[in-house]
Every structure is written in structure tokens, then in C-alpha cells.
């Protein structure tokens, strides 16, 4: 499956009609009609936020609010949030600007990019978005999410957020959301560092919960992967292909590498898996077999290890004579490991301690060290 944003619909969703050229006064009246205000001052502050936000956009080039938004600098990667428009000492609170922008996005006045959307902090955006769309399919999704009591409240909230975000940023309604479009949203979130809770965890993806619920409710076509993580790996090299591209001749070591990478696949992303296969099958074992074609196991002699250490500083690309310096901090270029015996029975550790050629992670069908 190829990740791709949804094509622009012939009739893009517009729950309040075409507001692309609406006056600021008309937008203020819209805010009055769609948002309920607990106290009178809430309505005043929200309309003040609208005047400030759209008043700024009005000074920029473009015929529509969308064109002006794209000219504003708020739609690019690493864009600031609109809260910077709050003047020091003014009565315009950053939350009022965020509220104005929330209406602009949810009412489909402006279609933001993913980074342009995520640069701003909204409270209760998914519910506000749902209420304004008047979309029975979207309502059904929210109801099904709420019924998933096996999911934590945080995961249910993220499923709603991811769906509202992908529909907003791709300018589509529920009926236009395809697996490819949701996959694109997830991978873009990962690329931009916007996946909730990821931090440095490269195995997390946005929209995992949303995907599973959409699949469960029959929104995706028959035959679609049941999980987003499955679709991430779809069409990429299999574990066997990742190992075999380096021509590993020793059948026992080949199977050991396949078993290890298969275990790691469930907990990591494809790029990390590809890197592991390159270091272990390519930089380590394929080079060992080149230096000593008769090597039968991981019990390296001191002489062979020293040869490998010297050779690994340069890597021959595709068997050609030109050499490219390998970074000295590559995981396979660590200190001399303690040597071990030959391949053992399943579950027994083989390989080397951390820092050695195999990175201290090989086990025959056992969990990673």
C-alpha cells in the first residue's frame, strides 16, 4: 500500500457553505451561532480573537482566507502558533486566538497543513470538529471509540484526535478517508516528530487506534490490513530478503539472523529493522565470510577478528574497488568482544557481548539481550 494524501474531493466539505471570502463580521456572527458561551464575556473574547486573527490575515496577499493563511508563515514546517499575534498588554489572550483558529479549521474556512495545525494547542478540538461537521459517519466513529472500554481514556482521545486531524489537514470528510490517506498522515506525523508520546521511541505511530476502529466498523475496503503497523511494512522487503541481499552463505547463521530480526520486527519500525540487517548481515557476517570463507560459526579467532576490525574501517561498495569510510561510531565497531562457542541450541545465547561485531544482540530464537 502506498501512502498518499486523499485527492481533493469534487465537493469539499463545507458545513456552513463557502466561507473562503466571508467578511470578518460574518465570521464573528458565525462564532456567535456555533459556540455556546458560559458567560457573556466568553462570546466577546472569542469575537475579539477572530478580529485579531483574521484582521492579521487580511493584510496578507491573497483573495481567499486559505491563500492568506498559506502566505502567513503559519502553515510551514516548524511554524509558530498564532498565539504570537497576541499583543503584549492587550486584552487578546492566546486562548482567544486559538479559539478563533479552531473555528476556522473546524468550519472548513482554512485547511491547514499538518505542521500548521499541530503548531497550535486546542482544547476539545475533536468534539468541536465533530459537532460542526454534522456527519453521521463521524458521529458513529466517536460512538464506537467511546464503547472501546478496553482502551484507556488517553488512547480513546488520541483516536478521536487523529481522525479529526487527518480530516482537517487533508480537507476531506469521512467518506473520502482511505487507508492510504490515513497511512500518509501517520508517516508524516512520524517524519515531523508529531506522534503523541513518541519522544525518542521510533516504534510509535500516530493513528494506530483510529485505524483499528475504522477497520472494525467496516469503513476500509475488504482486504485492508487490520492494523496500521501491518500496512507500514506492506510492500517492503521481507525479513528473508533483508538478510539475503548480503549473500550470507552459512545457513545456520542466516537462520539465526532471520529469527532475531523477526522477533525485533514486532517492536520496531522498518528503518531500524533495515539498519539492523545491514549491520549484522552486511557489515559483520558477510565480511567475516569474505575474510574467511570457511568460517562455520561465531567463534572467531583473534587473527580473524583483528582482520575484521581493520577491514571494517573501509567498506567495499557492491564489490567494487572504491572504498567509503565507515563512521567510527557505527554499532559494529565497538571494543573487542569476549569470544563464544559455536552456534547453540534454540534459546541459548550466541554471539558477543555489547559493543562487539554482532552488537551483543544475537540469540538463537531467544529474546534480544
Short mmCIF file of N, CA and C in Angstrom, two decimals, residues 19 44 51 54 65 67 84 118 137 165 172 196 210 213 215 253 269 287 299 306 311 343:
data_model
loop_
_atom_site.label_atom_id
_atom_site.label_comp_id
_atom_site.label_asym_id
_atom_site.label_seq_id
_atom_site.Cartn_x
_atom_site.Cartn_y
_atom_site.Cartn_z
N UNK A 19 -17.13 29.82 2.81
CA UNK A 19 -16.75 30.98 3.62
C UNK A 19 -15.36 31.49 3.26
N UNK A 44 -17.62 37.67 23.74
CA UNK A 44 -16.88 38.87 23.37
C UNK A 44 -15.42 38.52 23.09
N UNK A 51 -11.40 38.80 15.30
CA UNK A 51 -10.99 40.08 14.69
C UNK A 51 -9.48 40.18 14.61
N UNK A 54 -8.13 37.17 11.92
CA UNK A 54 -8.47 37.43 10.53
C UNK A 54 -8.09 38.84 10.10
N UNK A 65 -9.24 33.36 2.34
CA UNK A 65 -8.59 33.15 3.63
C UNK A 65 -7.55 32.04 3.55
N UNK A 67 -5.62 31.33 0.91
CA UNK A 67 -4.42 31.88 0.28
C UNK A 67 -3.65 32.77 1.26
N UNK A 84 1.34 34.05 18.88
CA UNK A 84 2.30 35.16 18.80
C UNK A 84 1.62 36.45 18.35
N UNK A 118 -0.64 21.40 13.97
CA UNK A 118 -0.08 20.95 15.24
C UNK A 118 0.75 22.01 15.95
N UNK A 137 -21.39 9.48 9.76
CA UNK A 137 -20.29 8.52 9.83
C UNK A 137 -19.28 8.92 10.90
N UNK A 165 -7.87 15.29 13.04
CA UNK A 165 -6.70 15.97 12.46
C UNK A 165 -6.51 15.59 11.00
N UNK A 172 -10.97 16.70 3.89
CA UNK A 172 -11.90 15.67 3.43
C UNK A 172 -12.94 15.36 4.51
N UNK A 196 2.12 11.51 19.08
CA UNK A 196 1.88 11.64 20.51
C UNK A 196 2.67 10.58 21.28
N UNK A 210 -7.11 4.72 15.74
CA UNK A 210 -8.11 5.14 14.74
C UNK A 210 -8.20 4.12 13.61
N UNK A 213 -10.12 0.91 14.70
CA UNK A 213 -11.56 1.13 14.86
C UNK A 213 -12.23 1.31 13.50
N UNK A 215 -11.24 0.01 10.75
CA UNK A 215 -11.27 -1.33 10.15
C UNK A 215 -12.40 -2.15 10.77
N UNK A 253 23.78 -19.45 10.38
CA UNK A 253 23.85 -18.04 10.74
C UNK A 253 22.73 -17.27 10.05
N UNK A 269 10.43 -0.14 13.98
CA UNK A 269 9.95 0.31 12.67
C UNK A 269 10.84 -0.26 11.57
N UNK A 287 31.10 -9.87 5.78
CA UNK A 287 32.53 -9.54 5.73
C UNK A 287 33.37 -10.65 6.36
N UNK A 299 32.45 -18.32 16.55
CA UNK A 299 33.66 -18.44 17.36
C UNK A 299 34.84 -17.93 16.54
N UNK A 306 40.87 -9.49 14.30
CA UNK A 306 41.72 -8.33 14.01
C UNK A 306 41.61 -7.93 12.54
N UNK A 311 39.41 -4.24 8.46
CA UNK A 311 38.64 -4.11 7.22
C UNK A 311 37.39 -3.26 7.39
N UNK A 343 27.45 -22.00 17.20
CA UNK A 343 26.00 -21.88 17.33
C UNK A 343 25.47 -22.96 18.25
#
